[in-house]
Tab-separated table of C-alpha atoms in Angstrom:
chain	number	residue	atom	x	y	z
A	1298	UNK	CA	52.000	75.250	-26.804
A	1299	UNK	CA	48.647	74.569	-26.190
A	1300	UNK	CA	47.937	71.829	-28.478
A	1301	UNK	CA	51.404	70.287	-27.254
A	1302	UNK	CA	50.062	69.766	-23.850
A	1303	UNK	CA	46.580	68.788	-25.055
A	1304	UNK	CA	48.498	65.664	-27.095
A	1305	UNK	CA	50.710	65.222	-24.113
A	1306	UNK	CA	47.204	64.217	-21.707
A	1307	UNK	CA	45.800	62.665	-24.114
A	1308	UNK	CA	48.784	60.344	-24.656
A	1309	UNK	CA	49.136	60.047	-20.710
A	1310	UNK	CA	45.096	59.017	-20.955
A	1311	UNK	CA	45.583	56.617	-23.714
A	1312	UNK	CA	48.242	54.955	-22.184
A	1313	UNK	CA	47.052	54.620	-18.769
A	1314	UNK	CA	43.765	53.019	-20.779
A	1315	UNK	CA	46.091	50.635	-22.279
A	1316	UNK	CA	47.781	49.855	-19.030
A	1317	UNK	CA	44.845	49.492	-17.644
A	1318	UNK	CA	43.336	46.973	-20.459
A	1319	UNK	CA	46.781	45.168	-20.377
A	1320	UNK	CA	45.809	44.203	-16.598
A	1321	UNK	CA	42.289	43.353	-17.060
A	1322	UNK	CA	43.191	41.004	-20.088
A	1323	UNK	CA	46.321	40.202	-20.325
A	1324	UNK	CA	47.234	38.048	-23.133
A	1325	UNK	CA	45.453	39.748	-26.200
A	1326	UNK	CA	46.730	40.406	-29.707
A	1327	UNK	CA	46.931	44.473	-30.604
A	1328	UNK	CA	46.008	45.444	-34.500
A	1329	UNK	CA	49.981	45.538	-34.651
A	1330	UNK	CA	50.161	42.063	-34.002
A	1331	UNK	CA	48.118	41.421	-36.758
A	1332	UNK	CA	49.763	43.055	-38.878
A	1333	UNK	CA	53.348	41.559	-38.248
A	1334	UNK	CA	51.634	38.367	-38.750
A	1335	UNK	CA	50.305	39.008	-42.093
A	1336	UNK	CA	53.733	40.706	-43.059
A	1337	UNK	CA	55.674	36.788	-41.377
A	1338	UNK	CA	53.679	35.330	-44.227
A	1339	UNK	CA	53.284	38.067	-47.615
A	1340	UNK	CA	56.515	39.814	-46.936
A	1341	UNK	CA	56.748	42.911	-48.948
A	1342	UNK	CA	54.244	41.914	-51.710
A	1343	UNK	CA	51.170	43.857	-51.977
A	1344	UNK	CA	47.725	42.701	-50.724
A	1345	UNK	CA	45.241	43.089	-52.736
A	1346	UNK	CA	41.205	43.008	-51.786
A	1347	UNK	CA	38.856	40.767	-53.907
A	1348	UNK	CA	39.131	36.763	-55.167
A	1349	UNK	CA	38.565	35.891	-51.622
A	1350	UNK	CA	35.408	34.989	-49.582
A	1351	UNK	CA	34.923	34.109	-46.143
A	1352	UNK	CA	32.026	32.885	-44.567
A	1353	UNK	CA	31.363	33.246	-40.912
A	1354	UNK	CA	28.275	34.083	-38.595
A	1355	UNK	CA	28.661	38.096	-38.307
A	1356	UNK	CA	26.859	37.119	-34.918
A	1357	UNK	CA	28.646	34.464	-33.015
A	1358	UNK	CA	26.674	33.578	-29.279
A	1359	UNK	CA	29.625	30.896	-28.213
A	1360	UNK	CA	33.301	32.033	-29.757
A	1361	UNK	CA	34.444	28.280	-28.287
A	1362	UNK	CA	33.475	27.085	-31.614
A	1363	UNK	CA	32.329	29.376	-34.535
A	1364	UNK	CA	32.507	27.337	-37.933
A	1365	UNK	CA	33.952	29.116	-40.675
A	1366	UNK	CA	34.711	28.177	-44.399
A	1367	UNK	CA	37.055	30.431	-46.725
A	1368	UNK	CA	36.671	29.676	-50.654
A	1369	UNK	CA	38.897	31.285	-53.318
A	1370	UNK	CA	37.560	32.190	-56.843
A	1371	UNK	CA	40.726	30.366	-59.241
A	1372	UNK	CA	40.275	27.796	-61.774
A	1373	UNK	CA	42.538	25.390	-59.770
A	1374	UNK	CA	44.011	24.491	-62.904
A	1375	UNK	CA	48.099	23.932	-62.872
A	1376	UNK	CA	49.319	27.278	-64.333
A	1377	UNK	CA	46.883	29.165	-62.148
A	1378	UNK	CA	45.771	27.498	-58.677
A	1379	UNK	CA	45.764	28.559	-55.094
A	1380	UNK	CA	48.724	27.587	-52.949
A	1381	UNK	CA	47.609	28.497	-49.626
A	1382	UNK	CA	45.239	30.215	-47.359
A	1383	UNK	CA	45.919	32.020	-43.977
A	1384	UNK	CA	43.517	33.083	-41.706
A	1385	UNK	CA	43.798	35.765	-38.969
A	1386	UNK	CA	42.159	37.409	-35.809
A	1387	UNK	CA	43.143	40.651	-34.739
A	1388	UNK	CA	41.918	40.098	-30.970
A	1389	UNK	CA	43.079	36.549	-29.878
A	1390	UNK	CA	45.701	36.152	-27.376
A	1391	UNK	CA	47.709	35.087	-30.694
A	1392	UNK	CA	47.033	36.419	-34.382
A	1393	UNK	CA	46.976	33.241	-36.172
A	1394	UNK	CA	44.230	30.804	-36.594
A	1395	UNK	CA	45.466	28.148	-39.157
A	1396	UNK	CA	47.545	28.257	-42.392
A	1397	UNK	CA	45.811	25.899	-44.991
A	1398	UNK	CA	48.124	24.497	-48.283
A	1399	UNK	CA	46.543	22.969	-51.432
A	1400	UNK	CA	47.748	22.819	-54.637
A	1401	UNK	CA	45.856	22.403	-58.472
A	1402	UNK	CA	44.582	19.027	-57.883
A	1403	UNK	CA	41.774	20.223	-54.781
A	1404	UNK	CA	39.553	21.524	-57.651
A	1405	UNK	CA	38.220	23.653	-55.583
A	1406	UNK	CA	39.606	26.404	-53.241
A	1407	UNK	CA	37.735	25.874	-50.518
A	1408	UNK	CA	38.879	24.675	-46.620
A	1409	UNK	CA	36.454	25.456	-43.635
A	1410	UNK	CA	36.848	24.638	-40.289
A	1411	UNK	CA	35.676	25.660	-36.264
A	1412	UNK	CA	37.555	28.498	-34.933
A	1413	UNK	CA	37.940	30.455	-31.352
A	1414	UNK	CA	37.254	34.430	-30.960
A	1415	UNK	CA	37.982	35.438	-27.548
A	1416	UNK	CA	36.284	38.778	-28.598
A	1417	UNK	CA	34.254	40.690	-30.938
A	1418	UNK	CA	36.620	41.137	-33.460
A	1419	UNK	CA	37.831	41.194	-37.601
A	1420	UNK	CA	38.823	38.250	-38.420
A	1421	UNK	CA	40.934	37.911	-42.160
A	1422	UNK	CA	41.953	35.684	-44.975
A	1423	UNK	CA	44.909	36.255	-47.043
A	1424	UNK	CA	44.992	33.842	-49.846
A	1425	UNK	CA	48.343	33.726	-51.979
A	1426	UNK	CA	48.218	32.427	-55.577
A	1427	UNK	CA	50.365	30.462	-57.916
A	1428	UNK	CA	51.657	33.510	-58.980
A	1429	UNK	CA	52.529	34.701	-56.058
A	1430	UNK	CA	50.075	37.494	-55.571
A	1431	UNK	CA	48.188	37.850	-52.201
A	1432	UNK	CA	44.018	38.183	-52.177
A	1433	UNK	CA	42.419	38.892	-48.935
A	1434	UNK	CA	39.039	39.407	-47.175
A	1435	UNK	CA	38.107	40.999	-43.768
A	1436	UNK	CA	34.783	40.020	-41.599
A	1437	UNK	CA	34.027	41.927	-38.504
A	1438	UNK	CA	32.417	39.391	-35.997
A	1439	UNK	CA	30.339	39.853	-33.248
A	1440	UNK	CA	31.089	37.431	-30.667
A	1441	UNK	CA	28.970	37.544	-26.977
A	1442	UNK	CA	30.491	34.743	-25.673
A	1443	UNK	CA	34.235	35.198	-25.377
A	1444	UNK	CA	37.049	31.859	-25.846
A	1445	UNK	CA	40.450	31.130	-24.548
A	1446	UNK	CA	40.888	33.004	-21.629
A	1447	UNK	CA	38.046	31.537	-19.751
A	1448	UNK	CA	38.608	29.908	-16.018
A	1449	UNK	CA	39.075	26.196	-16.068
A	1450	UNK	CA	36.621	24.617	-13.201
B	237	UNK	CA	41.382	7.912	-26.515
B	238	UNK	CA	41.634	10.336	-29.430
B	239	UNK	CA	40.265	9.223	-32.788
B	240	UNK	CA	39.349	10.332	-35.823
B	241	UNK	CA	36.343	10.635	-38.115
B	242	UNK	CA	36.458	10.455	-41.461
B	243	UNK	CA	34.239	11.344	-44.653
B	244	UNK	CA	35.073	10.394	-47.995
B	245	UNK	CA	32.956	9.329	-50.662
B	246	UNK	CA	33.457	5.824	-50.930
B	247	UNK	CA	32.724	5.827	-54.746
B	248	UNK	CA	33.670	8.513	-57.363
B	249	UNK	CA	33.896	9.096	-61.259
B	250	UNK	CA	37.325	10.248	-62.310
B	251	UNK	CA	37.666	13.759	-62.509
B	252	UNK	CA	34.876	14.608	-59.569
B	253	UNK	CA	35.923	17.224	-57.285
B	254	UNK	CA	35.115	15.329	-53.774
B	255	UNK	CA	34.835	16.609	-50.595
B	256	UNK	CA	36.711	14.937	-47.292
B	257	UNK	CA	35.921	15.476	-43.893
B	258	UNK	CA	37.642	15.455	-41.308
B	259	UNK	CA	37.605	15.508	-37.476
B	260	UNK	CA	40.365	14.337	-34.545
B	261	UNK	CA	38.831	14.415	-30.891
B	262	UNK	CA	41.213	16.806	-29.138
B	263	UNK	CA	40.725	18.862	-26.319
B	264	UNK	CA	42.895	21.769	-28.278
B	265	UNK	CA	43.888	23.797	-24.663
B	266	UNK	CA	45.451	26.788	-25.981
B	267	UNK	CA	47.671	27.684	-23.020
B	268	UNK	CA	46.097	30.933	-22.209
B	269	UNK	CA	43.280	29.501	-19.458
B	270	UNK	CA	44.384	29.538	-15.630
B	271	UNK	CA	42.712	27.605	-13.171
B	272	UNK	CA	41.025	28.691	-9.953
B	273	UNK	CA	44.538	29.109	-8.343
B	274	UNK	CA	45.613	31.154	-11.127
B	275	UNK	CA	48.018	29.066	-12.463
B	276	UNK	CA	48.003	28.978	-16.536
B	277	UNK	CA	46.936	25.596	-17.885
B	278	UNK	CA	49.828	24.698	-20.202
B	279	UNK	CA	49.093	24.553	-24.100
B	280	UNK	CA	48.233	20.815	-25.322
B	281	UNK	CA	47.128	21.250	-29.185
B	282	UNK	CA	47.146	19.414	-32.560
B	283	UNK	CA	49.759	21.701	-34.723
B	284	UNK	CA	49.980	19.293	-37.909
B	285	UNK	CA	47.114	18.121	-40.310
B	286	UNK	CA	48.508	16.447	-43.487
B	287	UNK	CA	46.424	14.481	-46.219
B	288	UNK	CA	48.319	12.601	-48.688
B	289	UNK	CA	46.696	10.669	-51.369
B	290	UNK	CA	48.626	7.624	-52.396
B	291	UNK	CA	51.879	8.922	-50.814
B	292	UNK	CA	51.514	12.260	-52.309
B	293	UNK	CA	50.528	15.248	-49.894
B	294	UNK	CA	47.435	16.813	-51.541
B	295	UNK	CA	46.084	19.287	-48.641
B	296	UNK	CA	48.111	20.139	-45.054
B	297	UNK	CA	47.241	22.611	-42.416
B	298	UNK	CA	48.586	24.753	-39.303
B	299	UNK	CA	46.707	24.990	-36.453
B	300	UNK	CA	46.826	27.358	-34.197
B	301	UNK	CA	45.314	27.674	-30.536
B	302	UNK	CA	42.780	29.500	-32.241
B	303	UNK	CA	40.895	26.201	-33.607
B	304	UNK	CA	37.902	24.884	-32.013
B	305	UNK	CA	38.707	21.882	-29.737
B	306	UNK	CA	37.953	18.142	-31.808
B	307	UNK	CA	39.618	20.338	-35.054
B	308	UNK	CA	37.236	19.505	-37.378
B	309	UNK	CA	38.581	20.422	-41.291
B	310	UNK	CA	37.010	19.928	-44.453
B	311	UNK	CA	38.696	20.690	-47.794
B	312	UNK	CA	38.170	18.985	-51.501
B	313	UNK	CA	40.383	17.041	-53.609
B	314	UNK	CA	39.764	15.741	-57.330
B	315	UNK	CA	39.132	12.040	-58.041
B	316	UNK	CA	42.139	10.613	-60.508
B	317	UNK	CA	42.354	7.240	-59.537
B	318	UNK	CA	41.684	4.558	-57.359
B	319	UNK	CA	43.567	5.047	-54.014
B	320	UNK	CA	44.070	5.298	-49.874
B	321	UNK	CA	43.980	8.796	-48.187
B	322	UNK	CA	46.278	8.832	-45.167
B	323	UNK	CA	45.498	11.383	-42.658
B	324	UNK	CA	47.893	12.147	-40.226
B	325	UNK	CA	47.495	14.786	-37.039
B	326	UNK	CA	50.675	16.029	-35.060
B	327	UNK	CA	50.776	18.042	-31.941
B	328	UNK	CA	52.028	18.749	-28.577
B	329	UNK	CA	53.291	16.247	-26.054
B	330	UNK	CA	53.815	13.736	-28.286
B	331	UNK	CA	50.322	13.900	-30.065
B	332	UNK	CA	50.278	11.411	-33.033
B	333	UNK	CA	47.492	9.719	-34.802
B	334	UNK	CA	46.515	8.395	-38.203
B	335	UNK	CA	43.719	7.379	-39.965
B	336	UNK	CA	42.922	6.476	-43.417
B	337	UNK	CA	40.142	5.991	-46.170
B	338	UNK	CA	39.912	4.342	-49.763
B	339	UNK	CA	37.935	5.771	-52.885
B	340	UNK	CA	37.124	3.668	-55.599
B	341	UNK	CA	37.393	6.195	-59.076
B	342	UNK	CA	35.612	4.692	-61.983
């Protein structure tokens, strides 16, 4: 049919793109990767949207070092604290950036740091609760200067 | 070579929610640059961060390639009593260091 073959190029186009990005750079994480790595750490449990905030410069000049804080709205009391918060890129030659593990005596959800983003890219935070239910955030970052796969002089 | 910077107030009430900072000097290479000869530089990062307050762990982290070389982390703790953080960094080939820092809770 004619929409067959129309699919048919288009998947030979798509995938001679994606050869042809897999040679240019070849260490990158795909949207898949990111997912499997959010899945390693919430398992089946749902992911909800809200609770969660993360800071970082939606315009980044140098992605060597882009500083970045994630805070969690939660009492941080004992029956209802954060346990941990995981942070994720979906275009770094590897989907994680750092797992962070508190319990009710931080008082305050809040961890930042200085990551890499070896592209412009969304970058997420999955926070999971003493319950046991998963929070997240996404931030879509800008980033002119690329990290990590830059030639050593 | 590698040491470590640390900020902690050196004087809190009990109950405060303080704020420690933290930084190790590491170059944090992720493994993914090559050199002019193309060969891949081999990974050499910090994969540990653990705080423990008074022998109890109170914040740890995971790093990943993905964190800025000198991994500089901040998080907050509450004030109960009068104490030593221990800080303690782990990583690849070997990489250990410690550091530590008393608070005086009134």
């Amino acid at each position: 049919m004619h929409d067959e073959s129309t699919r048919r190029e288009f998947f030979g186009l798509a995938g001679g793109a994606a050869m042809l990005a897999v040679t240019l750079r070849p260490a990158e994480a795909t949207p898949t990767m990111l997912a499997s790595a959010i899945r390693n750490v919430v398992g089946t449990a749902p992911v909800q949207a809200g609770k969660v905030k993360l800071e970082i410069p939606p315009l980044v000049e140098n992605g060597n070092t882009v500083p970045m804080t994630v805070s969690v709205t939660s009492p941080m009391a004992p029956e209802e604290h954060v346990r941990s918060i995981h942070v994720f890129n979906e275009k770094n030659p590897q989907p994680n950036i750092g797992n962070f593990y508190l319990g009710p005596e931080a008082g305050r959800a809040q961890v930042s740091t200085r990551i890499r983003l070896a592209d412009s890219q969304k970058v997420v935070a999955i926070a999971r609760l003493s319950d046991d239910s998963f929070w997240s955030t996404s931030v879509d970052v800008v980033v002119t200067l690329a990290a990590c796969t830059e030639e050593v002089i | 070579m590698a040491s470590a910077l640390i900020n902690v107030p050196a004087k809190a009430k009990r109950g405060d929610i303080i704020e420690v900072k933290t930084l190790m000097s590491h170059i944090m290479e992720p493994g993914y640059r090559r050199t002019a000869s193309g060969e891949t530089v081999p990974r050499d990062i910090v994969t540990s961060f653990t705080c423990r307050f008074n022998g109890t762990e109170v914040f740890r982290a995971d790093l990943f390639p993905a964190i800025a070389a000198n991994p500089f982390i901040t998080f907050f703790t509450t004030a109960t009593e009068s104490g030593k953080f221990e800080f303690e960094w782990i990583g690849d080939k070997g990489f250990a260091e410690t550091a530590s820092a008393s608070i005086v809770v009134e």
